[in-house]
Amino acid sequence: MNLKKLLENFPFAVEIKGKSDVGILGLSDHSKNVGPGFVFFARRGKNYDGNEYVEEAYLAGARVIVSDMYNPFLSKEVTQVIVPDITLAACRFSDVFFELPADKLYTIGITGTAGKTTTTCLIRHLYGSDRPLAMSTTIERRIGELSFPSSLTTPNQIELQKFFFDAAARQMYGAVLEVTSHSLMQNRLGSVRFDQALFLNLSPEHLDFHHTMDAYFAAKQRLLDALKPGAAIIYNADCPYMRTMKREGAFSFGSDPGCDLSGKVVQESEEGVEFILSYSGNRYEGKAPLIGAFNFSNVMAALSSALISGYALETLLSRLMSFEAPRGRLERVPNTKGTIFVDYAHKPEALREVLLSLGKLRKRRLIVLFGCGGDRDRQKRPVMGKVAEELADVVIVTSDNPRSESPKAIIDEILMGMSGHNAIVIEDRRAAILKGVHMMEEGDILLIAGRGHARQQQVHGNMIPLDDVEVASQGSVHA
């Protein structure tokens, strides 16, 4: 690809300092990922300025720098493209360089406060090998048997287009991905358009960014602007916000018999849920190896997607039986005394749903261990403390990912929502997990909530190895 080609029919005026007849081998907005012949996009973020890494990108091989300012000190070997909007420029470059790969795939976008990862994995599983789907989640990006850790739930424009490009090159039928409210506000999707949009649920989250629930919902609704002509809209009719997605041609799922796909859980156990479905005037019985009624909503969302794509419900219910939950989503840790679960629940409503489900399964005590992330929505901290105290028999309050904040200060804000009568405070998360495991007695359930699949903890700018599943496993061996 040539720079001149990338700049053809550009949507806004640019200033070029240097030659435009330059061969392009790749795109990146991270200096560590730059290689010879790359274009480097010097983005400005909340806590960084890409212009400070231009020299590093040049030394790594970048021959074109896209920025909103001219750098007179940069080597004349580098062509500088000065633009008013780095994000839009990255979108345009990615579209042309990767040749709009999403248009060659059947694309499914999933948004909602909770359940996006599980639903994404469910859809990939249900479509099966006959229609293989690449997927992008909070945990990983997967194309066939290839898997890469995710740094962002929804990748930026460059990474997203490369993801679609690689999926098309490996002859995937399509791609399913989580779409966050942040990504919609920050235009990370660029020109990507979807064949299906799923709207799962909405509860308070990211209000430090969106400020109000109405603004949060408005951000989610932006997914409607990223649909292909004739795209399917699937919504959860049990959620008051998502119910407003009702329109001609939209597909609804929920507990109301009037939904296109309706259902209810008839039995919950540690092995999963048993349920009844109603679809096209017929009644179906099924089982899912997922714990909790809240997961049944994710199951119905995934089934809705596959039904719209033409699958028979009998086939889907059979495939559902072999599904394995993603890492860190009510993941069970072997223990001889009771049952240990590690889960990603880090929002009040998610914690409430998990505790309610596990409360139905306990034979003795329900112990919950959790914290709250630093540099994030502070309003939810006392709310989560209140939820934990109301629904668990024993509460261990500890650190989550404190980031730049004081772990103690975060814990103090959690405790503001609690009476403190049954709270054990242990700031060090590893020590807290070991304490929780060691205090278990026959029949207890221990929920380790908040970080799920994470393998590192962010403390004062440092990434410290910490895997909740691994620590709980070690504690169980020595308990």
Coordinates of C-alpha atoms in Angstrom, one line a residue:
M1 CA 0.0 0.0 0.0
N2 CA 1.2 3.5 -0.8
L3 CA 0.7 6.7 1.3
K4 CA -0.6 8.5 -1.8
K5 CA -3.3 5.8 -2.1
L6 CA -4.3 6.2 1.5
L7 CA -4.7 9.9 1.1
E8 CA -7.0 9.7 -2.0
N9 CA -10.4 11.2 -1.5
F10 CA -9.6 12.0 2.1
P11 CA -12.6 13.3 4.0
F12 CA -10.9 16.5 5.2
A13 CA -7.9 18.7 4.4
V14 CA -4.5 17.5 5.4
E15 CA -1.1 19.1 5.3
I16 CA 1.8 16.9 4.1
K17 CA 5.4 17.6 5.1
G18 CA 7.6 15.3 3.0
K19 CA 7.0 12.9 0.2
S20 CA 3.7 11.1 -0.4
D21 CA 5.1 8.3 -2.5
V22 CA 6.0 6.1 0.5
G23 CA 5.3 2.4 0.8
I24 CA 3.2 1.5 3.8
L25 CA 3.5 -1.9 5.6
G26 CA 1.4 -1.4 8.7
L27 CA -0.5 1.0 11.0
S28 CA -0.2 1.6 14.7
D29 CA -1.0 4.1 17.4
H30 CA 1.4 2.4 19.9
S31 CA 5.1 3.0 19.5
K32 CA 5.9 -0.4 20.9
N33 CA 4.0 -2.1 18.1
V34 CA 5.6 -0.1 15.2
G35 CA 7.7 -1.9 12.6
P36 CA 9.6 -0.8 9.5
G37 CA 7.4 1.0 7.0
F38 CA 4.6 1.7 9.5
V39 CA 2.4 4.7 9.9
F40 CA 2.3 6.0 13.5
F41 CA -0.7 7.9 14.8
A42 CA 0.3 10.3 17.5
R43 CA -3.0 10.3 19.5
R44 CA -3.6 12.4 22.6
G45 CA -5.2 10.6 25.5
K46 CA -6.4 11.5 29.0
N47 CA -3.0 10.5 30.5
Y48 CA -0.7 10.5 27.5
D49 CA 0.3 12.4 24.4
G50 CA 1.4 10.3 21.4
N51 CA 3.6 13.1 20.2
E52 CA 6.0 12.3 23.0
Y53 CA 6.6 8.9 21.4
V54 CA 7.1 10.0 17.8
E55 CA 10.9 9.7 18.0
E56 CA 10.6 6.2 19.5
A57 CA 8.2 5.3 16.6
Y58 CA 10.7 6.6 14.0
L59 CA 13.5 4.6 15.5
A60 CA 11.3 1.5 15.3
G61 CA 10.8 2.0 11.6
A62 CA 7.9 4.4 11.2
R63 CA 8.2 6.4 8.0
V64 CA 4.9 8.3 8.2
I65 CA 3.7 10.2 11.3
V66 CA 0.1 11.3 11.5
S67 CA -0.4 14.1 14.1
D68 CA -2.3 17.3 14.8
M69 CA 1.0 19.2 15.0
Y70 CA 4.1 19.6 13.0
N71 CA 7.4 18.5 14.6
P72 CA 10.3 20.5 13.0
F73 CA 12.9 18.4 14.8
L74 CA 11.9 15.1 13.3
S75 CA 14.2 13.4 10.7
K76 CA 13.5 14.5 7.1
E77 CA 13.2 10.8 6.3
V78 CA 9.8 10.8 7.9
T79 CA 6.7 12.2 6.1
Q80 CA 4.5 14.1 8.5
V81 CA 0.7 14.2 7.8
I82 CA -0.9 17.0 9.8
V83 CA -4.7 16.4 10.4
P84 CA -7.3 18.1 12.6
D85 CA -8.7 14.8 14.0
I86 CA -6.4 11.8 14.7
T87 CA -9.3 9.4 15.3
L88 CA -11.0 10.1 12.0
A89 CA -7.7 9.9 10.2
A90 CA -7.0 6.5 11.8
C91 CA -10.5 5.4 10.7
R92 CA -9.9 6.4 7.1
F93 CA -6.4 5.0 6.9
S94 CA -7.6 1.7 8.4
D95 CA -10.6 1.5 5.9
V96 CA -8.3 1.9 2.9
F97 CA -5.3 -0.2 4.2
F98 CA -7.4 -3.2 5.3
E99 CA -10.0 -2.7 2.5
L100 CA -13.1 -2.8 4.7
P101 CA -12.8 -6.4 5.8
A102 CA -16.0 -6.3 8.0
D103 CA -18.0 -6.0 4.8
K104 CA -16.9 -9.5 3.9
L105 CA -18.2 -11.0 7.2
Y106 CA -21.4 -11.5 9.0
T107 CA -21.0 -9.2 12.0
I108 CA -22.7 -9.2 15.4
G109 CA -22.3 -6.4 17.9
I110 CA -23.4 -6.9 21.6
T111 CA -23.9 -4.1 24.1
G112 CA -25.2 -3.9 27.6
T113 CA -23.9 -3.4 31.1
A114 CA -23.5 -7.1 32.0
G115 CA -23.3 -10.4 30.3
K116 CA -21.5 -9.3 27.1
T117 CA -18.6 -11.7 27.4
T118 CA -20.7 -14.8 28.2
T119 CA -23.2 -13.9 25.4
T120 CA -20.4 -13.4 22.9
C121 CA -18.9 -16.8 23.8
L122 CA -22.4 -18.4 23.7
I123 CA -23.1 -17.1 20.2
R124 CA -19.7 -18.3 18.9
H125 CA -20.4 -21.7 20.3
L126 CA -24.0 -22.0 19.0
Y127 CA -23.0 -21.0 15.4
G128 CA -20.5 -23.9 15.6
S129 CA -18.0 -25.1 13.0
D130 CA -20.5 -24.8 10.1
R131 CA -20.5 -21.0 10.5
P132 CA -17.3 -20.3 12.4
L133 CA -17.2 -16.9 14.1
A134 CA -14.2 -14.9 15.2
M135 CA -14.8 -13.1 18.5
S136 CA -13.6 -10.2 20.5
T137 CA -14.3 -10.0 24.2
T138 CA -13.0 -8.5 27.4
I139 CA -10.9 -11.6 27.9
E140 CA -9.5 -12.4 24.4
R141 CA -9.7 -12.0 20.7
R142 CA -10.1 -15.4 19.0
I143 CA -9.9 -16.3 15.4
G144 CA -10.3 -20.1 14.9
E145 CA -7.8 -21.7 17.2
L146 CA -5.7 -18.5 17.5
S147 CA -6.2 -16.5 20.7
F148 CA -4.7 -13.2 21.9
P149 CA -5.3 -11.4 25.2
S150 CA -7.5 -8.3 24.9
S151 CA -6.2 -4.9 26.2
L152 CA -9.6 -3.2 25.5
T153 CA -13.0 -4.8 25.5
T154 CA -13.7 -3.1 22.1
P155 CA -10.4 -2.5 20.2
N156 CA -9.6 0.8 18.5
Q157 CA -10.1 1.4 14.8
I158 CA -6.8 0.0 13.7
E159 CA -6.8 -3.1 15.8
L160 CA -10.5 -3.7 15.0
Q161 CA -10.0 -3.5 11.2
K162 CA -6.9 -5.8 11.5
F163 CA -9.0 -8.2 13.6
F164 CA -11.7 -8.3 10.8
F165 CA -9.0 -8.6 8.1
D166 CA -7.4 -11.6 9.8
A167 CA -10.8 -13.2 10.3
A168 CA -11.7 -12.8 6.7
A169 CA -8.2 -14.1 5.7
R170 CA -8.8 -17.2 7.8
Q171 CA -12.2 -17.7 6.1
M172 CA -14.4 -17.1 9.1
Y173 CA -18.1 -16.8 8.4
G174 CA -18.3 -13.8 10.6
A175 CA -17.3 -12.1 13.8
V176 CA -19.1 -11.3 17.1
L177 CA -17.8 -8.7 19.5
E178 CA -18.6 -6.8 22.6
V179 CA -19.3 -3.1 22.0
T180 CA -18.8 -0.8 25.0
S181 CA -20.4 2.6 25.6
H182 CA -16.9 4.1 25.7
S183 CA -16.0 2.7 22.3
L184 CA -19.2 4.1 20.8
M185 CA -18.5 7.6 22.3
Q186 CA -14.9 7.5 21.1
N187 CA -15.8 6.3 17.6
R188 CA -13.6 3.2 17.9
L189 CA -15.9 1.3 15.5
G190 CA -15.1 3.7 12.7
S191 CA -16.9 2.6 9.5
V192 CA -17.7 -0.9 10.8
R193 CA -21.4 -1.9 10.3
F194 CA -23.2 -4.8 11.8
D195 CA -25.7 -7.4 10.6
Q196 CA -27.0 -7.9 14.1
A197 CA -27.1 -5.7 17.2
L198 CA -27.9 -7.2 20.6
F199 CA -29.1 -4.9 23.5
L200 CA -28.8 -6.9 26.7
N201 CA -29.5 -4.8 29.8
L202 CA -28.6 -1.5 31.5
S203 CA -27.8 -0.7 35.1
P204 CA -25.6 2.0 36.8
E205 CA -22.0 1.8 35.6
H206 CA -19.4 4.2 34.2
L207 CA -21.3 7.2 35.6
D208 CA -17.9 8.8 36.2
F209 CA -17.7 9.0 32.4
H210 CA -21.4 9.4 31.4
H211 CA -22.6 11.2 34.5
T212 CA -26.3 10.2 34.1
M213 CA -28.1 7.0 33.2
D214 CA -29.8 8.8 30.3
A215 CA -26.5 9.7 28.9
Y216 CA -25.2 6.2 29.4
F217 CA -28.2 4.8 27.5
A218 CA -27.8 7.3 24.8
A219 CA -24.2 6.1 24.3
K220 CA -25.5 2.5 24.0
Q221 CA -28.1 3.6 21.4
R222 CA -25.3 4.8 19.1
L223 CA -24.9 1.1 18.1
L224 CA -28.1 1.7 16.1
D225 CA -26.1 4.1 13.9
A226 CA -23.6 1.3 13.1
L227 CA -26.0 -1.1 11.4
K228 CA -26.0 -2.4 7.8
P229 CA -29.3 -1.9 5.8
G230 CA -31.8 -4.5 7.0
A231 CA -29.8 -5.4 10.1
A232 CA -31.5 -7.3 12.9
I233 CA -32.1 -5.7 16.2
I234 CA -32.4 -8.0 19.2
Y235 CA -33.4 -6.6 22.7
N236 CA -34.1 -7.8 26.2
A237 CA -37.7 -6.9 26.9
D238 CA -37.2 -7.5 30.6
C239 CA -35.0 -4.4 30.8
P240 CA -37.0 -1.1 30.9
Y241 CA -34.3 0.7 29.0
M242 CA -33.8 -1.9 26.3
R243 CA -37.5 -2.3 25.9
T244 CA -37.5 1.1 24.2
M245 CA -35.7 -0.7 21.3
K246 CA -39.1 -2.1 20.3
R247 CA -39.8 -1.3 16.7
E248 CA -41.0 -3.0 13.5
G249 CA -38.9 -6.0 12.7
A250 CA -37.0 -6.1 16.0
F251 CA -36.7 -9.4 17.9
S252 CA -37.5 -9.5 21.6
F253 CA -36.6 -12.0 24.2
G254 CA -37.6 -12.2 27.9
S255 CA -40.0 -13.6 30.4
D256 CA -43.2 -12.0 28.9
P257 CA -45.1 -14.6 26.8
G258 CA -45.5 -11.9 24.2
C259 CA -41.8 -11.9 23.4
D260 CA -40.6 -13.5 20.2
L261 CA -38.6 -15.8 22.4
S262 CA -39.9 -16.2 25.9
G263 CA -38.8 -18.4 28.7
K264 CA -38.4 -19.1 32.4
V265 CA -36.0 -21.0 34.7
V266 CA -37.6 -23.9 36.4
Q267 CA -34.7 -25.2 38.4
E268 CA -31.2 -24.0 39.4
S269 CA -28.3 -26.1 40.7
E270 CA -24.5 -26.1 40.8
E271 CA -24.6 -27.9 37.4
G272 CA -26.6 -25.1 35.7
V273 CA -30.2 -24.1 34.9
E274 CA -33.2 -26.0 33.5
F275 CA -35.7 -23.9 31.6
I276 CA -38.8 -23.8 29.4
L277 CA -38.9 -21.8 26.2
S278 CA -41.7 -20.7 23.9
Y279 CA -41.0 -19.9 20.3
S280 CA -43.2 -19.7 17.2
G281 CA -46.1 -21.2 19.2
N282 CA -44.1 -24.2 20.3
R283 CA -42.8 -25.2 23.8
Y284 CA -39.3 -26.4 24.4
E285 CA -37.4 -27.7 27.4
G286 CA -33.6 -27.2 27.8
K287 CA -30.6 -27.1 30.1
A288 CA -27.6 -24.8 30.1
P289 CA -24.4 -25.6 32.1
L290 CA -24.4 -22.0 33.4
I291 CA -25.2 -21.1 37.0
G292 CA -27.8 -18.5 37.9
A293 CA -31.0 -17.2 36.5
F294 CA -29.2 -14.1 35.3
N295 CA -27.2 -16.3 32.9
F296 CA -30.5 -17.5 31.4
S297 CA -31.0 -14.1 30.0
N298 CA -27.6 -14.4 28.2
V299 CA -28.7 -17.8 26.9
M300 CA -31.9 -16.3 25.5
A301 CA -29.9 -13.5 23.8
A302 CA -27.5 -15.9 22.1
L303 CA -30.4 -18.2 21.1
S304 CA -32.2 -15.2 19.6
S305 CA -29.1 -14.4 17.5
A306 CA -28.8 -17.9 16.1
L307 CA -32.6 -18.2 15.5
I308 CA -32.5 -15.1 13.4
S309 CA -29.6 -16.6 11.4
G310 CA -31.8 -19.6 10.5
Y311 CA -30.8 -22.3 13.1
A312 CA -33.4 -24.7 14.4
L313 CA -34.0 -24.3 18.1
E314 CA -33.7 -28.1 18.6
T315 CA -30.1 -27.9 17.2
L316 CA -29.2 -25.0 19.4
L317 CA -30.5 -26.6 22.6
S318 CA -28.4 -29.6 21.8
R319 CA -25.3 -27.5 21.2
L320 CA -25.9 -25.5 24.4
M321 CA -25.3 -28.6 26.5
S322 CA -21.6 -28.7 25.6
F323 CA -20.9 -25.0 26.3
E324 CA -18.1 -24.1 28.7
A325 CA -18.3 -20.8 30.5
P326 CA -15.5 -18.3 29.8
R327 CA -12.7 -17.9 32.3
G328 CA -13.5 -15.9 35.4
R329 CA -17.3 -16.1 34.9
L330 CA -18.5 -18.1 37.9
E331 CA -15.4 -20.3 37.4
R332 CA -15.3 -23.1 39.9
V333 CA -12.1 -23.8 41.9
P334 CA -11.8 -27.3 43.3
N335 CA -12.1 -27.4 47.1
T336 CA -12.8 -30.3 49.5
K337 CA -14.8 -28.3 52.1
G338 CA -17.3 -26.4 50.0
T339 CA -17.5 -24.6 46.6
I340 CA -15.4 -21.7 45.4
F341 CA -16.4 -19.4 42.5
V342 CA -14.3 -16.7 40.9
D343 CA -16.4 -14.1 39.0
Y344 CA -16.0 -10.8 37.2
A345 CA -19.0 -9.2 39.0
H346 CA -17.7 -5.7 39.7
K347 CA -20.9 -3.7 39.5
P348 CA -23.7 -3.5 42.2
E349 CA -26.4 -5.2 40.0
A350 CA -24.0 -7.9 38.8
L351 CA -22.9 -8.6 42.4
R352 CA -26.5 -8.7 43.5
E353 CA -27.5 -11.2 40.8
V354 CA -24.6 -13.5 41.5
L355 CA -25.2 -13.5 45.2
L356 CA -28.9 -14.1 44.8
S357 CA -28.2 -17.1 42.6
L358 CA -25.5 -18.6 44.9
G359 CA -27.7 -18.0 47.9
K360 CA -30.2 -20.5 46.5
L361 CA -27.4 -23.1 46.3
R362 CA -25.7 -22.7 49.7
K363 CA -26.0 -25.5 52.2
R364 CA -24.4 -23.4 54.9
R365 CA -22.7 -20.0 54.7
L366 CA -22.3 -17.7 51.7
I367 CA -19.0 -15.9 51.9
V368 CA -18.2 -13.0 49.5
L369 CA -14.8 -11.4 48.9
F370 CA -14.7 -8.2 46.8
G371 CA -13.2 -4.7 46.4
C372 CA -13.8 -1.8 44.0
G373 CA -11.5 -0.5 41.2
G374 CA -9.6 2.7 41.6
D375 CA -10.0 5.7 39.3
R376 CA -13.5 4.6 38.4
D377 CA -17.1 5.3 39.5
R378 CA -16.9 6.1 43.2
Q379 CA -20.6 6.2 43.7
K380 CA -21.0 2.4 43.4
R381 CA -18.5 1.6 46.3
P382 CA -20.9 2.0 49.3
V383 CA -23.7 0.5 47.2
M384 CA -21.7 -2.7 46.6
G385 CA -20.9 -2.8 50.3
K386 CA -24.6 -2.6 51.1
V387 CA -25.4 -5.4 48.5
A388 CA -22.7 -7.7 49.9
E389 CA -23.8 -7.2 53.5
E390 CA -27.5 -7.8 52.7
L391 CA -27.0 -11.0 50.7
A392 CA -23.9 -12.7 52.2
D393 CA -23.3 -14.3 55.6
V394 CA -19.7 -13.2 55.7
V395 CA -18.1 -10.3 53.8
I396 CA -14.4 -9.9 53.2
V397 CA -13.6 -6.4 51.8
T398 CA -10.2 -6.1 50.1
S399 CA -8.5 -4.4 47.1
D400 CA -9.5 -4.9 43.5
N401 CA -7.4 -2.9 41.0
P402 CA -6.7 0.3 43.1
R403 CA -4.7 1.8 40.2
S404 CA -3.5 5.3 41.4
E405 CA -5.8 5.5 44.4
S406 CA -5.1 4.4 48.0
P407 CA -6.5 0.9 48.6
K408 CA -7.4 1.9 52.1
A409 CA -9.4 4.9 50.9
I410 CA -11.4 2.8 48.5
I411 CA -12.1 0.2 51.2
D412 CA -13.3 3.0 53.5
E413 CA -15.8 4.2 50.9
I414 CA -17.1 0.6 50.5
L415 CA -17.5 0.3 54.3
M416 CA -19.6 3.5 54.3
G417 CA -22.5 1.4 52.9
M418 CA -22.2 -1.2 55.5
S419 CA -23.0 -1.5 59.2
G420 CA -19.7 -3.4 59.5
H421 CA -21.0 -6.2 61.8
N422 CA -19.9 -9.0 59.5
A423 CA -17.1 -7.3 57.5
I424 CA -13.5 -8.6 57.5
V425 CA -11.1 -6.1 56.1
I426 CA -7.8 -7.3 54.5
E427 CA -6.2 -4.8 52.2
D428 CA -3.9 -7.3 50.5
R429 CA -6.0 -9.3 48.0
R430 CA -3.8 -12.4 48.0
A431 CA -3.9 -12.6 51.8
A432 CA -7.7 -12.0 51.7
I433 CA -8.3 -14.8 49.3
L434 CA -6.2 -17.2 51.4
K435 CA -8.2 -16.1 54.5
G436 CA -11.5 -16.7 52.7
V437 CA -10.4 -20.2 51.6
H438 CA -9.0 -21.2 55.0
M439 CA -12.1 -20.1 56.9
M440 CA -14.4 -22.2 54.8
E441 CA -16.3 -25.0 56.5
E442 CA -18.3 -28.0 55.1
G443 CA -21.1 -26.8 52.8
D444 CA -19.9 -23.1 52.5
I445 CA -19.8 -21.2 49.2
L446 CA -17.0 -18.6 48.7
L447 CA -17.5 -16.1 45.9
I448 CA -14.3 -14.2 44.9
A449 CA -15.7 -11.3 42.9
G450 CA -14.5 -8.4 40.8
R451 CA -11.5 -9.4 38.8
G452 CA -12.6 -12.7 37.1
H453 CA -10.1 -13.6 34.4
A454 CA -7.5 -11.0 35.3
R455 CA -3.9 -12.2 35.9
Q456 CA -2.4 -8.9 37.1
Q457 CA -3.4 -6.3 39.6
Q458 CA -2.8 -2.6 39.0
V459 CA -1.3 -0.8 42.0
H460 CA 0.1 2.7 41.8
G461 CA 1.1 2.3 38.1
N462 CA 2.6 -1.1 38.6
M463 CA 1.3 -4.4 37.2
I464 CA 1.6 -7.1 39.9
P465 CA 1.0 -10.8 39.0
L466 CA -2.2 -11.8 40.7
D467 CA -4.6 -14.5 39.5
D468 CA -7.6 -15.0 41.8
V469 CA -8.2 -18.6 40.5
E470 CA -4.5 -19.5 41.0
V471 CA -4.4 -18.1 44.5
A472 CA -7.7 -19.8 45.5
S473 CA -6.4 -23.1 44.1
Q474 CA -3.1 -22.8 46.1
G475 CA -5.1 -22.0 49.2
S476 CA -7.4 -25.0 48.7
V477 CA -4.4 -27.3 48.4
H478 CA -3.0 -26.1 51.8
A479 CA -6.3 -25.6 53.5

